[in-house]
């Protein structure tokens, strides 16, 4: 599997098969999965505790395996959430990008990191 050839559907099926074999889907409620997503995001953030933005790029190089594991945990849980709730991830992402395009028009926000409310 690699990014250029793997679809969301394939990833969702791999995750579903893994969970089916272990009978874990019974625990995959939206509440539980959203909480676990938060925990895994915190574990990714923990890797970068006490370093500045420049140092964070070096930390990725130094701790690549750990970073990969944490981002994989986050994505796997997002796929579990999509499976548990019937969300079509590709459609959800397309919809969200369209909303973000409205909130963050290029002519107002290019090269800026302000929240959308500051561009009005």
XYZ file of C-alpha atoms in Angstrom, residues 7-120:
114
model
C -8.066 4.581 -1.798
C -10.045 5.537 1.281
C -12.271 2.541 0.594
C -9.292 0.200 0.666
C -8.003 1.706 3.903
C -11.449 1.541 5.494
C -11.700 -2.129 4.499
C -8.266 -2.960 5.955
C -9.192 -1.277 9.234
C -12.619 -2.934 9.266
C -11.115 -6.401 8.704
C -8.576 -5.827 11.494
C -11.324 -4.775 13.907
C -13.724 -7.514 12.780
C -11.112 -10.200 13.529
C -10.768 -8.872 17.076
C -14.486 -8.147 17.577
C -13.632 -4.550 18.489
C -16.437 -2.848 16.572
C -18.674 -3.230 19.623
C -16.484 -0.628 21.338
C -16.395 1.753 18.367
C -19.073 4.219 19.312
C -18.764 7.827 18.145
C -18.094 8.881 21.758
C -15.323 6.337 22.327
C -13.669 6.932 18.979
C -13.760 10.729 19.289
C -12.201 10.490 22.741
C -9.486 8.121 21.516
C -8.768 10.436 18.570
C -8.117 13.215 21.051
C -5.792 10.981 23.074
C -3.800 9.985 19.989
C -3.560 13.610 18.831
C -2.191 14.471 22.278
C 0.390 11.690 21.951
C 1.550 13.232 18.669
C 1.729 16.663 20.299
C 3.702 15.221 23.201
C 6.571 14.387 20.857
C 7.028 18.122 20.255
C 6.693 19.316 23.843
C 9.182 22.036 24.747
C 10.540 22.566 21.260
C 9.982 25.588 19.051
C 8.691 25.509 15.475
C 12.140 25.215 13.928
C 13.167 22.456 16.312
C 9.940 20.570 15.572
C 11.186 19.862 12.051
C 14.361 18.368 13.491
C 12.325 16.293 15.948
C 10.430 14.734 13.033
C 13.743 13.605 11.547
C 15.011 12.324 14.875
C 11.798 10.551 15.864
C 10.346 9.609 12.479
C 9.141 6.146 13.512
C 7.368 7.509 16.594
C 5.790 10.329 14.546
C 4.657 7.863 11.868
C 3.113 5.600 14.501
C 1.162 8.435 16.093
C -0.135 9.881 12.813
C -1.082 6.356 11.730
C -3.007 5.884 14.990
C -4.895 9.108 14.292
C -5.756 8.160 10.725
C -6.758 4.611 11.684
C -9.095 5.982 14.341
C -10.557 8.468 11.854
C -11.193 5.541 9.509
C -12.810 3.611 12.379
C -15.019 6.627 13.066
C -16.009 6.835 9.401
C -16.787 3.118 9.360
C -18.829 3.321 12.571
C -20.869 6.295 11.396
C -21.173 5.614 7.664
C -19.270 8.761 6.709
C -17.930 8.907 3.159
C -14.529 10.441 3.846
C -13.821 11.586 0.308
C -17.160 13.408 0.166
C -16.701 14.843 3.673
C -13.256 16.184 2.742
C -14.527 17.627 -0.541
C -17.374 19.350 1.328
C -15.032 20.713 3.987
C -12.542 22.062 1.429
C -15.429 23.861 -0.313
C -16.502 25.403 3.008
C -12.916 26.395 3.792
C -12.560 27.992 0.363
C -15.488 30.251 1.247
C -14.101 31.070 4.704
C -10.534 31.554 3.469
C -10.593 33.258 0.050
C -7.147 33.277 -1.538
C -7.169 37.018 -2.172
C -7.666 37.721 1.545
C -5.671 35.042 3.284
C -2.787 33.964 1.049
C 0.349 33.769 3.180
C -1.557 34.644 6.373
C -2.510 32.419 9.294
C -5.355 34.399 10.831
C -8.673 32.809 11.748
C -11.356 33.255 9.077
C -13.293 35.704 11.274
C -10.441 38.193 10.906
C -10.733 38.292 7.098
C -14.181 39.897 6.970
